[in-house]
Amino acid sequence: MDRSPQEAAAEAALAELDLPAKVALLGGTDMWSVGPDGALSPAGFGRLVLSDGPAGVRGENWSPEDPSTALPSPTAIGATWDPEAARTAGLLLAQEARRKGAHVVLAPTVNLHRTPYSGRHFEAYSEDPQLTGVLGAALVAGLQRGGVAATPKHFVGNDAETDRYTVDVRADGRTLRELYLEPFERIVRTARPWVVMAAYNSVNGVTMSEHDVLNNGVLRGEWGFDGVLVSDWTGARSTLGCVRGGLDLAMPGPDTVYGEHLVAAVREGRVAPETVDVLARRVLLLAARVGVLDGVPPAVPAAELPAPLDGAATVRGLAARSFVLLRNEPAADPLLPLAVAGTEPSEAEPSEAEPSEAEPSGAELPGGTVRRIAVSGLHASALRFGGGGSSQVFPERVRTPLEALRAALPPGTEVSYEPGPDPRSRLAAATEADGFRLTAVLHGLDDAELARVEQRDGSVRWMGSLPGGVSFADLGRVELLGSFTPGETGTHRLAVRGVGHFRLEAGDRVLYDAELQAESDDPAAAFLNPPQRTFLLDAEAGEPLPVRLLHSVPAYGVGGLFGLISFELGYGAPAVSEQELTERAVRAAAEADCAVVFVGTTDESEVEGVDRESLALPGGQDELVSQVARANPRTVVVVNAGAPVLMPWREDVAAVLLCWFPGEAGGEALADVLLGAAEPGGRLPTTWPDAEDDPPVRQVVPDSDGRLPYAEGPYIGYRAWRHRSAGGRGRGAAAPEPAYWFGHGLGYTRWEYESLNITALDGARGDDPYAAVARVTVRVRNSGKRTGREVVQLYLGPEGPERRLAAFTVVEAAAGEVAEARLEVPLRAVQTWDDARLTWHPAEDPHTFAVGRSAVDIRLAAELALWK
């Protein structure tokens, strides 16, 4: 087989390097880059930059002063059920990476939603391997079409956060193959990613950065992966183990398990020189593909890059497409979209390329004319646009739903706002709107000032590089200096959040002068989820007070990691009782034509590094919804969460709209959907439980031996619910039903499923598991009054837990029109893994093809034998 120009260039470069230079390719130079190094200069290896993340490209800086475009969370992309939407997200990530100077983006996350108790649920697509694999492959294709390497992660079994560095996932072959490996296999075989990230955890006794069987045998040997296997940050533990496990790149640097350790191992005969060549060759090939190896054009030359996208407009369109309308009552006269006085109805839907102003739906639309809207809930004015942790970015601007709704409504429409009870247990970063003006000052080891930077808020986060070109080695302490001018008289709250020594001064008082210790052994938790301490401060309205927060930089780094600074000055206004805040919202709702209540999770309840203890909404949000709904039956609840939450009030309100973490344009997208300029196009990518004890799979905490058994086998998500229903809960006890099944979503129109046609493809029995073995055509009719979008879902198997998603597609049609959904069933969808024979084999004929609107809402079904 002829080699590509990039492969030939990598081979030529390898020949120019001695052992230390080859080894230098295999570890980070710093937090985010590889090279340049003097030993690499003969090979023409430039500086290779890697960057988080799945919902926006951070680049080498993690700071509000270096903003990034914030995309909808991966669960939102999962809710689109649309490969083209995922591909568009990938194109936008690539565009952002090029702007930020990054060559590798650490995305997509394709671990599964094994249980809703996972704290990092929001960063992965779905509970289903088919949906996850198709969307992940589309995002990889978009990223690499933009000339930037994608990094499917975390390979494999990182499906929870508790003890993720040390946990040993125990799963049988069928469970691994049919569920957790399946998305990675589809992506590797169909989208050919240039990088894959090894997980922290172990699988069946072997840590993933050293897993010869899965890394070399399966990923490379069976699937043909030819790219770079990179460790998760600090996830490489052993020189010889990582070499045997096929780990090409240990991050971060400069101190890794490779470097001088690997050079010594080769010279002592413990590692063959040819083994180092294999690893280095793959890193050089990556450099060639992304354009940082001299003498060869990148895999996607600049002249062939896709046309630029409007970032804000793209995010706005993706967000609206992801929103899931869970409930919209009464059925004969639904509340949404809101019919607002003084406007004309609109059929328009904002495209991904062009921004649109929300055009309300008009008084003649159902639901009654709305002139006064009572908005409540903190998330209306402080939207969670993204999840916490490595996927967090800082956008230039976020327009809140409250701002966007007021801007979109015609003159004369009244919008009141009451924040209701604050669901956060920690204080948010101090902002200019709170009365703070802040500057960060960097001091050297000798206390001399090295640099200063104006702050957008009280968050100080630098990763990889420091302002003014200051070296981390020269940094002794950081001061956050400024003033606080209270807007009201009373007892205010200031907070310190971070790890290390802090001194907080306000006015002439020292509020804190002590060490803050990390609350977890997880190194990343020290900067992703650090502790906070809160202090009271009496202050007069309009009277400026000097504030100073001094942080001494730990000599051991943050969480043992060097190259980052992360701490925060928090603020809270004088407290008002939850009862009073709720009563204010209820009074406003009682006087309005309709109420819109925003609820959601917080960065304490959904964040990387910590699993969830409860699925309940934090704080007094449930009580707020219940009381508002009693005061006004025309209540819409907008749920701002990246993972399932409990909704005990769901049947007491008129409408429930799920907006996930919608990205920086989520406010505008919500106005579009609430007022009818766009349809909520999403469908649930994971099943939502009705009560705390209902989810059939809950365990995220390892046993006393550090093992986490996947005892449920291949039954997670909707299949686990069906599996439990089939077995019951004991004599006479019916298993609980979820609140909403996988695939559920309403939209703004109605659909009739008219016909199902299946064609078996003879001869499609080769080695490609994603070649089609059957083509399915479904005829659907839009029987409503609006143009709409439908997600047609095809499941294979008999009624019960063995029925699983096989294919899906999105169609659109105007009111009264017909659309034909064309689906292809891949070979893998009709195969099962045989642990005894260690191979895939065909499932038994005949196959039941079931088409519908969710895992249980089946509209058409037919049987066909494929293997006759």
CSV table of C-alpha atoms in Angstrom, one decimal, residues 95 105 174 180 208 230 234 254 294 297 318 357 395 421 427 494 536 603 645 685 749 762 789 835:
chain,number,residue,atom,x,y,z
A,95,GLN,CA,-12.3,26.8,13.7
A,105,VAL,CA,-8.8,19.0,20.6
A,174,ARG,CA,-20.1,-9.0,26.0
A,180,TYR,CA,-18.6,0.5,26.1
A,208,MET,CA,-5.9,1.7,30.7
A,230,VAL,CA,-2.4,9.9,24.7
A,234,THR,CA,-1.2,12.5,34.9
A,254,PRO,CA,8.0,18.1,31.5
A,294,ASP,CA,8.4,20.8,8.2
A,297,PRO,CA,1.6,19.8,3.8
A,318,LEU,CA,-27.6,24.0,17.7
A,357,GLU,CA,-34.4,37.6,15.9
A,395,PRO,CA,-17.2,33.0,26.5
A,421,PRO,CA,-34.4,30.9,46.3
A,427,LEU,CA,-21.0,31.8,46.3
A,494,LEU,CA,-17.3,37.2,50.8
A,536,LEU,CA,-19.6,37.9,56.7
A,603,ASP,CA,-21.6,23.6,39.6
A,645,VAL,CA,-33.1,15.5,37.5
A,685,PRO,CA,-30.6,10.8,24.6
A,749,THR,CA,-46.5,19.7,15.5
A,762,ASP,CA,-28.0,-9.8,0.0
A,789,ARG,CA,-38.7,18.2,12.5
A,835,ASP,CA,-17.6,-14.6,25.0
